Amino acid sequence: MKIEILNPIECRVGAALATIIRPCLSYTAVTYVQGPYRKIRKEYQKSTMTRDDEGNFYFYTGCLRRVLNYCHEKNVPVSVSGVEEKLDAGKFSLRTLTLREEQIRLVEAALKAGRGVIKAPTGIGKTAIGLAIISAYKDAKVLWLCHTKDLMYQAGGVCEKELGEKVGYLGDGNSDLSHRITMATRQSFIKVAADYGHLYDIVIVDETHHISSLTGQYADILTNVFSPVRIGLTATLPTDQEATLAIESFIGPLIDEVTVAEGQELGIMADIKIKFLKLPISYKIKDLRRYQDVYEWGVVKREAQHRLVAETTRYHVDRGDSVLIIVNRIEHGNLLLETIKGVGISCYFARGDTDSELRKEIKEALNNKDIHCVIATTIWKEGVDLPELNVIINAAGGKSEIGTLQAIGRGLRLTKTKRQLILYDIFDPSNNFLISHFGERLCLYSDMNWI
């Protein structure tokens, strides 16, 4: 049986082989059908393969290794035709940064693989790893794809310093594709992907875990970008079947990783101390049935939570610590800001509509401890490096493993003056939703050996 590599995006197989490999390219999907009294949830297996009118089947080239491994396990003989295109890589180097041993290991693994995901926690230096990879391809045209404009500017600034060349920006009002390296937000590049995607030899996808579906913006971009070299950078990978298949389909499998525990053993990651804040039970919240209402009154508008966060913040600010408070909603941030200022603490609120330059100034002031308290929406859960940060308060709640780990990542870097990062989590016994979500986070902390 034959697999034909068509390009960096798709492979083609016949109907017989498609039937065999379908299980390894399928995931559990959900639909709702109308029952006699209400809609009923139904699960079914959905394949990532597509079929043309002539009976040929197609799967994403990023899953080629998965398919070959599956065929080997099932003793199915296959032959591969076509070329899995690669670029010739030279020596890699950065101008001012000296890569550590584990960074060199990840760079070399990525250059050998040509495509796939590098997983490493914040503090390891994923941007430096990505730039070192780019430096090995001297004349290749590069697309660096970011989730937010903050990440775009941050990566671009480091790139210009370490590679010594001007980069172009696409996003936040910029539209410059004239340079070898383009730093772009996915929200902006999606608008030009069909016209300019074919120009790039390399695509670097920062915060790869945002590829959560086989449809949507990332899917549209990465099926229009024909780059043979595809590297994803992330601190976390999803466990959801569709997200796992999507990342592998559009980029490739996991190449190599550094864990938080390994980073701590290497002496480059701070120790994590988890502390818990307990709220009194609210019987008003206990009687709520919809999660949206529970979150509204149990998190966003919960005055007891606001006071507890404010008092905890004051304790640490009085000690000279810097504190980052994570929220999901702007209303929640505004209410917390009012309460914290009410106990005499100067505090700033960084949110999605905050000017890019002001966000940068707030970040630098917090890291330098010119200010000691910042509330931030999820815009600061990713990519924002705050090595001197002492305390994170997760006021947003939730059960997302990725979201929790990303929040913790803001302050994981070890410095000469900081050996430990304190994370506060809030336990509210008022409603089953709040209890179960806290339980999910508690299990995560246990799995990571933090408690």
PDB file of N, CA and C in Angstrom, residues 280-375:
ATOM      1  N   PRO A 280     -15.654  32.186  52.677  1.00  0.00           N
ATOM      2  CA  PRO A 280     -16.803  31.625  53.407  1.00  0.00           C
ATOM      3  C   PRO A 280     -17.897  31.204  52.425  1.00  0.00           C
ATOM      4  N   ILE A 281     -18.684  30.239  52.825  1.00  0.00           N
ATOM      5  CA  ILE A 281     -19.750  29.769  51.949  1.00  0.00           C
ATOM      6  C   ILE A 281     -20.833  30.839  51.793  1.00  0.00           C
ATOM      7  N   SER A 282     -21.340  30.960  50.580  1.00  0.00           N
ATOM      8  CA  SER A 282     -22.454  31.872  50.279  1.00  0.00           C
ATOM      9  C   SER A 282     -23.636  31.030  49.827  1.00  0.00           C
ATOM     10  N   TYR A 283     -24.704  31.052  50.590  1.00  0.00           N
ATOM     11  CA  TYR A 283     -25.860  30.224  50.244  1.00  0.00           C
ATOM     12  C   TYR A 283     -26.626  30.790  49.048  1.00  0.00           C
ATOM     13  N   LYS A 284     -26.437  32.073  48.794  1.00  0.00           N
ATOM     14  CA  LYS A 284     -27.025  32.667  47.591  1.00  0.00           C
ATOM     15  C   LYS A 284     -26.395  32.050  46.340  1.00  0.00           C
ATOM     16  N   ILE A 285     -25.076  31.883  46.377  1.00  0.00           N
ATOM     17  CA  ILE A 285     -24.369  31.294  45.238  1.00  0.00           C
ATOM     18  C   ILE A 285     -24.642  29.800  45.159  1.00  0.00           C
ATOM     19  N   LYS A 286     -24.804  29.146  46.302  1.00  0.00           N
ATOM     20  CA  LYS A 286     -25.044  27.704  46.329  1.00  0.00           C
ATOM     21  C   LYS A 286     -26.283  27.318  45.552  1.00  0.00           C
ATOM     22  N   ASP A 287     -27.300  28.176  45.565  1.00  0.00           N
ATOM     23  CA  ASP A 287     -28.575  27.858  44.910  1.00  0.00           C
ATOM     24  C   ASP A 287     -28.569  28.115  43.410  1.00  0.00           C
ATOM     25  N   LEU A 288     -27.497  28.715  42.878  1.00  0.00           N
ATOM     26  CA  LEU A 288     -27.437  28.997  41.447  1.00  0.00           C
ATOM     27  C   LEU A 288     -27.182  27.717  40.666  1.00  0.00           C
ATOM     28  N   ARG A 289     -27.799  27.589  39.504  1.00  0.00           N
ATOM     29  CA  ARG A 289     -27.703  26.349  38.720  1.00  0.00           C
ATOM     30  C   ARG A 289     -26.886  26.498  37.439  1.00  0.00           C
ATOM     31  N   ARG A 290     -26.893  27.665  36.838  1.00  0.00           N
ATOM     32  CA  ARG A 290     -26.155  27.871  35.592  1.00  0.00           C
ATOM     33  C   ARG A 290     -24.736  28.329  35.892  1.00  0.00           C
ATOM     34  N   TYR A 291     -23.758  27.751  35.163  1.00  0.00           N
ATOM     35  CA  TYR A 291     -22.370  28.105  35.419  1.00  0.00           C
ATOM     36  C   TYR A 291     -22.125  29.595  35.173  1.00  0.00           C
ATOM     37  N   GLN A 292     -22.779  30.152  34.147  1.00  0.00           N
ATOM     38  CA  GLN A 292     -22.588  31.574  33.856  1.00  0.00           C
ATOM     39  C   GLN A 292     -22.971  32.439  35.061  1.00  0.00           C
ATOM     40  N   ASP A 293     -24.052  32.057  35.742  1.00  0.00           N
ATOM     41  CA  ASP A 293     -24.485  32.811  36.923  1.00  0.00           C
ATOM     42  C   ASP A 293     -23.534  32.590  38.096  1.00  0.00           C
ATOM     43  N   VAL A 294     -23.062  31.351  38.238  1.00  0.00           N
ATOM     44  CA  VAL A 294     -22.121  31.047  39.317  1.00  0.00           C
ATOM     45  C   VAL A 294     -20.844  31.860  39.149  1.00  0.00           C
ATOM     46  N   TYR A 295     -20.331  31.930  37.925  1.00  0.00           N
ATOM     47  CA  TYR A 295     -19.100  32.677  37.688  1.00  0.00           C
ATOM     48  C   TYR A 295     -19.329  34.174  37.900  1.00  0.00           C
ATOM     49  N   GLU A 296     -20.489  34.645  37.485  1.00  0.00           N
ATOM     50  CA  GLU A 296     -20.813  36.075  37.626  1.00  0.00           C
ATOM     51  C   GLU A 296     -20.807  36.500  39.093  1.00  0.00           C
ATOM     52  N   TRP A 297     -21.508  35.721  39.933  1.00  0.00           N
ATOM     53  CA  TRP A 297     -21.685  36.109  41.332  1.00  0.00           C
ATOM     54  C   TRP A 297     -20.672  35.467  42.268  1.00  0.00           C
ATOM     55  N   GLY A 298     -20.087  34.349  41.852  1.00  0.00           N
ATOM     56  CA  GLY A 298     -19.123  33.670  42.710  1.00  0.00           C
ATOM     57  C   GLY A 298     -17.691  34.089  42.472  1.00  0.00           C
ATOM     58  N   VAL A 299     -17.434  34.726  41.316  1.00  0.00           N
ATOM     59  CA  VAL A 299     -16.068  35.144  40.993  1.00  0.00           C
ATOM     60  C   VAL A 299     -16.023  36.635  40.671  1.00  0.00           C
ATOM     61  N   VAL A 300     -16.711  37.032  39.603  1.00  0.00           N
ATOM     62  CA  VAL A 300     -16.602  38.412  39.127  1.00  0.00           C
ATOM     63  C   VAL A 300     -17.097  39.416  40.157  1.00  0.00           C
ATOM     64  N   LYS A 301     -18.253  39.166  40.764  1.00  0.00           N
ATOM     65  CA  LYS A 301     -18.867  40.144  41.665  1.00  0.00           C
ATOM     66  C   LYS A 301     -18.812  39.727  43.136  1.00  0.00           C
ATOM     67  N   ARG A 302     -18.000  38.752  43.469  1.00  0.00           N
ATOM     68  CA  ARG A 302     -17.939  38.254  44.848  1.00  0.00           C
ATOM     69  C   ARG A 302     -17.100  39.202  45.709  1.00  0.00           C
ATOM     70  N   GLU A 303     -17.775  40.033  46.504  1.00  0.00           N
ATOM     71  CA  GLU A 303     -17.078  41.037  47.300  1.00  0.00           C
ATOM     72  C   GLU A 303     -16.127  40.407  48.308  1.00  0.00           C
ATOM     73  N   ALA A 304     -16.508  39.253  48.854  1.00  0.00           N
ATOM     74  CA  ALA A 304     -15.629  38.576  49.804  1.00  0.00           C
ATOM     75  C   ALA A 304     -14.314  38.178  49.134  1.00  0.00           C
ATOM     76  N   GLN A 305     -14.405  37.775  47.874  1.00  0.00           N
ATOM     77  CA  GLN A 305     -13.183  37.440  47.137  1.00  0.00           C
ATOM     78  C   GLN A 305     -12.338  38.678  46.923  1.00  0.00           C
ATOM     79  N   HIS A 306     -12.961  39.781  46.531  1.00  0.00           N
ATOM     80  CA  HIS A 306     -12.235  41.026  46.290  1.00  0.00           C
ATOM     81  C   HIS A 306     -11.483  41.458  47.546  1.00  0.00           C
ATOM     82  N   ARG A 307     -12.141  41.382  48.710  1.00  0.00           N
ATOM     83  CA  ARG A 307     -11.500  41.813  49.960  1.00  0.00           C
ATOM     84  C   ARG A 307     -10.339  40.883  50.318  1.00  0.00           C
ATOM     85  N   LEU A 308     -10.521  39.580  50.105  1.00  0.00           N
ATOM     86  CA  LEU A 308      -9.471  38.623  50.423  1.00  0.00           C
ATOM     87  C   LEU A 308      -8.246  38.830  49.530  1.00  0.00           C
ATOM     88  N   VAL A 309      -8.483  39.055  48.254  1.00  0.00           N
ATOM     89  CA  VAL A 309      -7.381  39.322  47.328  1.00  0.00           C
ATOM     90  C   VAL A 309      -6.677  40.623  47.700  1.00  0.00           C
ATOM     91  N   ALA A 310      -7.460  41.642  48.054  1.00  0.00           N
ATOM     92  CA  ALA A 310      -6.871  42.935  48.417  1.00  0.00           C
ATOM     93  C   ALA A 310      -6.007  42.825  49.666  1.00  0.00           C
ATOM     94  N   GLU A 311      -6.473  42.108  50.681  1.00  0.00           N
ATOM     95  CA  GLU A 311      -5.702  41.958  51.911  1.00  0.00           C
ATOM     96  C   GLU A 311      -4.428  41.149  51.665  1.00  0.00           C
ATOM     97  N   THR A 312      -4.524  40.117  50.852  1.00  0.00           N
ATOM     98  CA  THR A 312      -3.348  39.311  50.522  1.00  0.00           C
ATOM     99  C   THR A 312      -2.337  40.142  49.750  1.00  0.00           C
ATOM    100  N   THR A 313      -2.824  40.952  48.834  1.00  0.00           N
ATOM    101  CA  THR A 313      -1.952  41.843  48.065  1.00  0.00           C
ATOM    102  C   THR A 313      -1.250  42.835  48.971  1.00  0.00           C
ATOM    103  N   ARG A 314      -2.002  43.433  49.894  1.00  0.00           N
ATOM    104  CA  ARG A 314      -1.403  44.418  50.804  1.00  0.00           C
ATOM    105  C   ARG A 314      -0.293  43.793  51.642  1.00  0.00           C
ATOM    106  N   TYR A 315      -0.521  42.557  52.111  1.00  0.00           N
ATOM    107  CA  TYR A 315       0.489  41.862  52.910  1.00  0.00           C
ATOM    108  C   TYR A 315       1.801  41.749  52.137  1.00  0.00           C
ATOM    109  N   HIS A 316       1.713  41.358  50.859  1.00  0.00           N
ATOM    110  CA  HIS A 316       2.936  41.143  50.085  1.00  0.00           C
ATOM    111  C   HIS A 316       3.564  42.464  49.630  1.00  0.00           C
ATOM    112  N   VAL A 317       2.757  43.442  49.276  1.00  0.00           N
ATOM    113  CA  VAL A 317       3.304  44.736  48.869  1.00  0.00           C
ATOM    114  C   VAL A 317       4.031  45.389  50.037  1.00  0.00           C
ATOM    115  N   ASP A 318       3.491  45.253  51.242  1.00  0.00           N
ATOM    116  CA  ASP A 318       4.153  45.807  52.426  1.00  0.00           C
ATOM    117  C   ASP A 318       5.512  45.158  52.667  1.00  0.00           C
ATOM    118  N   ARG A 319       5.668  43.911  52.180  1.00  0.00           N
ATOM    119  CA  ARG A 319       6.949  43.203  52.304  1.00  0.00           C
ATOM    120  C   ARG A 319       7.909  43.516  51.161  1.00  0.00           C
ATOM    121  N   GLY A 320       7.432  44.305  50.182  1.00  0.00           N
ATOM    122  CA  GLY A 320       8.268  44.654  49.045  1.00  0.00           C
ATOM    123  C   GLY A 320       8.147  43.705  47.867  1.00  0.00           C
ATOM    124  N   ASP A 321       7.182  42.780  47.929  1.00  0.00           N
ATOM    125  CA  ASP A 321       6.984  41.830  46.838  1.00  0.00           C
ATOM    126  C   ASP A 321       6.204  42.466  45.693  1.00  0.00           C
ATOM    127  N   SER A 322       6.390  41.919  44.497  1.00  0.00           N
ATOM    128  CA  SER A 322       5.572  42.310  43.345  1.00  0.00           C
ATOM    129  C   SER A 322       4.471  41.267  43.158  1.00  0.00           C
ATOM    130  N   VAL A 323       3.275  41.729  42.810  1.00  0.00           N
ATOM    131  CA  VAL A 323       2.092  40.868  42.762  1.00  0.00           C
ATOM    132  C   VAL A 323       1.383  41.043  41.425  1.00  0.00           C
ATOM    133  N   LEU A 324       1.090  39.922  40.759  1.00  0.00           N
ATOM    134  CA  LEU A 324       0.285  39.917  39.550  1.00  0.00           C
ATOM    135  C   LEU A 324      -1.013  39.179  39.841  1.00  0.00           C
ATOM    136  N   ILE A 325      -2.136  39.821  39.562  1.00  0.00           N
ATOM    137  CA  ILE A 325      -3.459  39.235  39.801  1.00  0.00           C
ATOM    138  C   ILE A 325      -4.109  38.957  38.449  1.00  0.00           C
ATOM    139  N   ILE A 326      -4.462  37.691  38.217  1.00  0.00           N
ATOM    140  CA  ILE A 326      -5.026  37.280  36.932  1.00  0.00           C
ATOM    141  C   ILE A 326      -6.544  37.245  37.016  1.00  0.00           C
ATOM    142  N   VAL A 327      -7.208  37.904  36.046  1.00  0.00           N
ATOM    143  CA  VAL A 327      -8.663  37.863  35.919  1.00  0.00           C
ATOM    144  C   VAL A 327      -9.019  37.531  34.477  1.00  0.00           C
ATOM    145  N   ASN A 328     -10.267  37.124  34.274  1.00  0.00           N
ATOM    146  CA  ASN A 328     -10.744  36.860  32.913  1.00  0.00           C
ATOM    147  C   ASN A 328     -11.540  38.022  32.341  1.00  0.00           C
ATOM    148  N   ARG A 329     -12.294  38.704  33.194  1.00  0.00           N
ATOM    149  CA  ARG A 329     -13.217  39.732  32.705  1.00  0.00           C
ATOM    150  C   ARG A 329     -12.794  41.121  33.154  1.00  0.00           C
ATOM    151  N   ILE A 330     -13.045  42.087  32.282  1.00  0.00           N
ATOM    152  CA  ILE A 330     -12.701  43.478  32.590  1.00  0.00           C
ATOM    153  C   ILE A 330     -13.487  43.968  33.801  1.00  0.00           C
ATOM    154  N   GLU A 331     -14.756  43.608  33.915  1.00  0.00           N
ATOM    155  CA  GLU A 331     -15.554  44.039  35.060  1.00  0.00           C
ATOM    156  C   GLU A 331     -14.934  43.545  36.366  1.00  0.00           C
ATOM    157  N   HIS A 332     -14.470  42.300  36.372  1.00  0.00           N
ATOM    158  CA  HIS A 332     -13.821  41.740  37.552  1.00  0.00           C
ATOM    159  C   HIS A 332     -12.571  42.544  37.896  1.00  0.00           C
ATOM    160  N   GLY A 333     -11.770  42.865  36.886  1.00  0.00           N
ATOM    161  CA  GLY A 333     -10.563  43.644  37.123  1.00  0.00           C
ATOM    162  C   GLY A 333     -10.859  45.017  37.686  1.00  0.00           C
ATOM    163  N   ASN A 334     -11.884  45.654  37.165  1.00  0.00           N
ATOM    164  CA  ASN A 334     -12.248  46.988  37.657  1.00  0.00           C
ATOM    165  C   ASN A 334     -12.712  46.945  39.110  1.00  0.00           C
ATOM    166  N   LEU A 335     -13.494  45.931  39.458  1.00  0.00           N
ATOM    167  CA  LEU A 335     -13.972  45.805  40.837  1.00  0.00           C
ATOM    168  C   LEU A 335     -12.812  45.518  41.789  1.00  0.00           C
ATOM    169  N   LEU A 336     -11.889  44.641  41.371  1.00  0.00           N
ATOM    170  CA  LEU A 336     -10.716  44.364  42.199  1.00  0.00           C
ATOM    171  C   LEU A 336      -9.833  45.604  42.343  1.00  0.00           C
ATOM    172  N   LEU A 337      -9.676  46.343  41.255  1.00  0.00           N
ATOM    173  CA  LEU A 337      -8.863  47.551  41.278  1.00  0.00           C
ATOM    174  C   LEU A 337      -9.401  48.545  42.304  1.00  0.00           C
ATOM    175  N   GLU A 338     -10.717  48.709  42.317  1.00  0.00           N
ATOM    176  CA  GLU A 338     -11.353  49.628  43.261  1.00  0.00           C
ATOM    177  C   GLU A 338     -11.119  49.170  44.706  1.00  0.00           C
ATOM    178  N   THR A 339     -11.256  47.861  44.942  1.00  0.00           N
ATOM    179  CA  THR A 339     -11.086  47.330  46.301  1.00  0.00           C
ATOM    180  C   THR A 339      -9.637  47.441  46.765  1.00  0.00           C
ATOM    181  N   ILE A 340      -8.697  47.130  45.885  1.00  0.00           N
ATOM    182  CA  ILE A 340      -7.280  47.189  46.247  1.00  0.00           C
ATOM    183  C   ILE A 340      -6.839  48.620  46.522  1.00  0.00           C
ATOM    184  N   LYS A 341      -7.286  49.547  45.703  1.00  0.00           N
ATOM    185  CA  LYS A 341      -6.969  50.949  45.967  1.00  0.00           C
ATOM    186  C   LYS A 341      -7.600  51.408  47.274  1.00  0.00           C
ATOM    187  N   GLY A 342      -8.739  50.790  47.628  1.00  0.00           N
ATOM    188  CA  GLY A 342      -9.428  51.130  48.874  1.00  0.00           C
ATOM    189  C   GLY A 342      -8.649  50.752  50.126  1.00  0.00           C
ATOM    190  N   VAL A 343      -7.705  49.797  50.002  1.00  0.00           N
ATOM    191  CA  VAL A 343      -6.884  49.437  51.165  1.00  0.00           C
ATOM    192  C   VAL A 343      -5.516  50.127  51.097  1.00  0.00           C
ATOM    193  N   GLY A 344      -5.410  51.112  50.221  1.00  0.00           N
ATOM    194  CA  GLY A 344      -4.216  51.949  50.193  1.00  0.00           C
ATOM    195  C   GLY A 344      -3.082  51.462  49.325  1.00  0.00           C
ATOM    196  N   ILE A 345      -3.373  50.571  48.382  1.00  0.00           N
ATOM    197  CA  ILE A 345      -2.336  50.035  47.514  1.00  0.00           C
ATOM    198  C   ILE A 345      -2.469  50.639  46.114  1.00  0.00           C
ATOM    199  N   SER A 346      -1.362  51.153  45.588  1.00  0.00           N
ATOM    200  CA  SER A 346      -1.347  51.633  44.208  1.00  0.00           C
ATOM    201  C   SER A 346      -1.326  50.428  43.274  1.00  0.00           C
ATOM    202  N   CYS A 347      -2.218  50.404  42.293  1.00  0.00           N
ATOM    203  CA  CYS A 347      -2.364  49.237  41.426  1.00  0.00           C
ATOM    204  C   CYS A 347      -2.714  49.678  40.013  1.00  0.00           C
ATOM    205  N   TYR A 348      -2.285  48.901  39.028  1.00  0.00           N
ATOM    206  CA  TYR A 348      -2.566  49.181  37.627  1.00  0.00           C
ATOM    207  C   TYR A 348      -3.313  48.000  37.016  1.00  0.00           C
ATOM    208  N   PHE A 349      -4.084  48.292  35.976  1.00  0.00           N
ATOM    209  CA  PHE A 349      -4.891  47.262  35.323  1.00  0.00           C
ATOM    210  C   PHE A 349      -4.501  47.208  33.850  1.00  0.00           C
ATOM    211  N   ALA A 350      -3.891  46.097  33.421  1.00  0.00           N
ATOM    212  CA  ALA A 350      -3.521  45.885  32.020  1.00  0.00           C
ATOM    213  C   ALA A 350      -4.568  44.998  31.369  1.00  0.00           C
ATOM    214  N   ARG A 351      -5.149  45.460  30.275  1.00  0.00           N
ATOM    215  CA  ARG A 351      -6.241  44.741  29.614  1.00  0.00           C
ATOM    216  C   ARG A 351      -6.077  44.825  28.103  1.00  0.00           C
ATOM    217  N   GLY A 352      -6.989  44.179  27.396  1.00  0.00           N
ATOM    218  CA  GLY A 352      -6.848  44.075  25.949  1.00  0.00           C
ATOM    219  C   GLY A 352      -6.799  45.408  25.226  1.00  0.00           C
ATOM    220  N   ASP A 353      -7.548  46.401  25.717  1.00  0.00           N
ATOM    221  CA  ASP A 353      -7.594  47.684  25.022  1.00  0.00           C
ATOM    222  C   ASP A 353      -6.571  48.683  25.555  1.00  0.00           C
ATOM    223  N   THR A 354      -5.681  48.223  26.438  1.00  0.00           N
ATOM    224  CA  THR A 354      -4.604  49.091  26.910  1.00  0.00           C
ATOM    225  C   THR A 354      -3.592  49.290  25.791  1.00  0.00           C
ATOM    226  N   ASP A 355      -3.176  50.524  25.571  1.00  0.00           N
ATOM    227  CA  ASP A 355      -2.219  50.845  24.517  1.00  0.00           C
ATOM    228  C   ASP A 355      -0.959  49.987  24.643  1.00  0.00           C
ATOM    229  N   SER A 356      -0.429  49.530  23.518  1.00  0.00           N
ATOM    230  CA  SER A 356       0.724  48.628  23.520  1.00  0.00           C
ATOM    231  C   SER A 356       1.911  49.218  24.264  1.00  0.00           C
ATOM    232  N   GLU A 357       2.176  50.485  24.063  1.00  0.00           N
ATOM    233  CA  GLU A 357       3.321  51.117  24.723  1.00  0.00           C
ATOM    234  C   GLU A 357       3.098  51.209  26.230  1.00  0.00           C
ATOM    235  N   LEU A 358       1.856  51.484  26.632  1.00  0.00           N
ATOM    236  CA  LEU A 358       1.549  51.557  28.065  1.00  0.00           C
ATOM    237  C   LEU A 358       1.667  50.179  28.705  1.00  0.00           C
ATOM    238  N   ARG A 359       1.212  49.141  28.004  1.00  0.00           N
ATOM    239  CA  ARG A 359       1.369  47.775  28.520  1.00  0.00           C
ATOM    240  C   ARG A 359       2.849  47.480  28.775  1.00  0.00           C
ATOM    241  N   LYS A 360       3.686  47.858  27.828  1.00  0.00           N
ATOM    242  CA  LYS A 360       5.125  47.615  27.961  1.00  0.00           C
ATOM    243  C   LYS A 360       5.687  48.359  29.161  1.00  0.00           C
ATOM    244  N   GLU A 361       5.252  49.606  29.347  1.00  0.00           N
ATOM    245  CA  GLU A 361       5.732  50.395  30.480  1.00  0.00           C
ATOM    246  C   GLU A 361       5.294  49.779  31.806  1.00  0.00           C
ATOM    247  N   ILE A 362       4.043  49.290  31.865  1.00  0.00           N
ATOM    248  CA  ILE A 362       3.542  48.660  33.089  1.00  0.00           C
ATOM    249  C   ILE A 362       4.328  47.389  33.384  1.00  0.00           C
ATOM    250  N   LYS A 363       4.575  46.594  32.359  1.00  0.00           N
ATOM    251  CA  LYS A 363       5.318  45.345  32.544  1.00  0.00           C
ATOM    252  C   LYS A 363       6.721  45.628  33.073  1.00  0.00           C
ATOM    253  N   GLU A 364       7.407  46.582  32.475  1.00  0.00           N
ATOM    254  CA  GLU A 364       8.767  46.886  32.904  1.00  0.00           C
ATOM    255  C   GLU A 364       8.784  47.462  34.316  1.00  0.00           C
ATOM    256  N   ALA A 365       7.791  48.288  34.643  1.00  0.00           N
ATOM    257  CA  ALA A 365       7.723  48.875  35.983  1.00  0.00           C
ATOM    258  C   ALA A 365       7.466  47.811  37.040  1.00  0.00           C
ATOM    259  N   LEU A 366       6.613  46.821  36.714  1.00  0.00           N
ATOM    260  CA  LEU A 366       6.348  45.735  37.662  1.00  0.00           C
ATOM    261  C   LEU A 366       7.586  44.875  37.833  1.00  0.00           C
ATOM    262  N   ASN A 367       8.259  44.584  36.746  1.00  0.00           N
ATOM    263  CA  ASN A 367       9.440  43.731  36.821  1.00  0.00           C
ATOM    264  C   ASN A 367      10.574  44.422  37.575  1.00  0.00           C
ATOM    265  N   ASN A 368      10.660  45.752  37.443  1.00  0.00           N
ATOM    266  CA  ASN A 368      11.689  46.522  38.149  1.00  0.00           C
ATOM    267  C   ASN A 368      11.255  46.910  39.554  1.00  0.00           C
ATOM    268  N   LYS A 369      10.013  46.592  39.890  1.00  0.00           N
ATOM    269  CA  LYS A 369       9.411  46.920  41.188  1.00  0.00           C
ATOM    270  C   LYS A 369       9.301  48.417  41.427  1.00  0.00           C
ATOM    271  N   ASP A 370       9.164  49.167  40.321  1.00  0.00           N
ATOM    272  CA  ASP A 370       8.783  50.571  40.442  1.00  0.00           C
ATOM    273  C   ASP A 370       7.308  50.657  40.816  1.00  0.00           C
ATOM    274  N   ILE A 371       6.531  49.654  40.409  1.00  0.00           N
ATOM    275  CA  ILE A 371       5.180  49.447  40.917  1.00  0.00           C
ATOM    276  C   ILE A 371       5.128  48.017  41.449  1.00  0.00           C
ATOM    277  N   HIS A 372       4.203  47.763  42.369  1.00  0.00           N
ATOM    278  CA  HIS A 372       4.206  46.466  43.049  1.00  0.00           C
ATOM    279  C   HIS A 372       2.964  45.629  42.799  1.00  0.00           C
ATOM    280  N   CYS A 373       1.977  46.173  42.130  1.00  0.00           N
ATOM    281  CA  CYS A 373       0.741  45.410  41.934  1.00  0.00           C
ATOM    282  C   CYS A 373       0.137  45.720  40.569  1.00  0.00           C
ATOM    283  N   VAL A 374      -0.140  44.664  39.815  1.00  0.00           N
ATOM    284  CA  VAL A 374      -0.815  44.798  38.522  1.00  0.00           C
ATOM    285  C   VAL A 374      -1.905  43.735  38.429  1.00  0.00           C
ATOM    286  N   ILE A 375      -3.079  44.175  38.001  1.00  0.00           N
ATOM    287  CA  ILE A 375      -4.154  43.257  37.623  1.00  0.00           C
ATOM    288  C   ILE A 375      -4.090  43.111  36.109  1.00  0.00           C
TER     289      ILE A 375
END
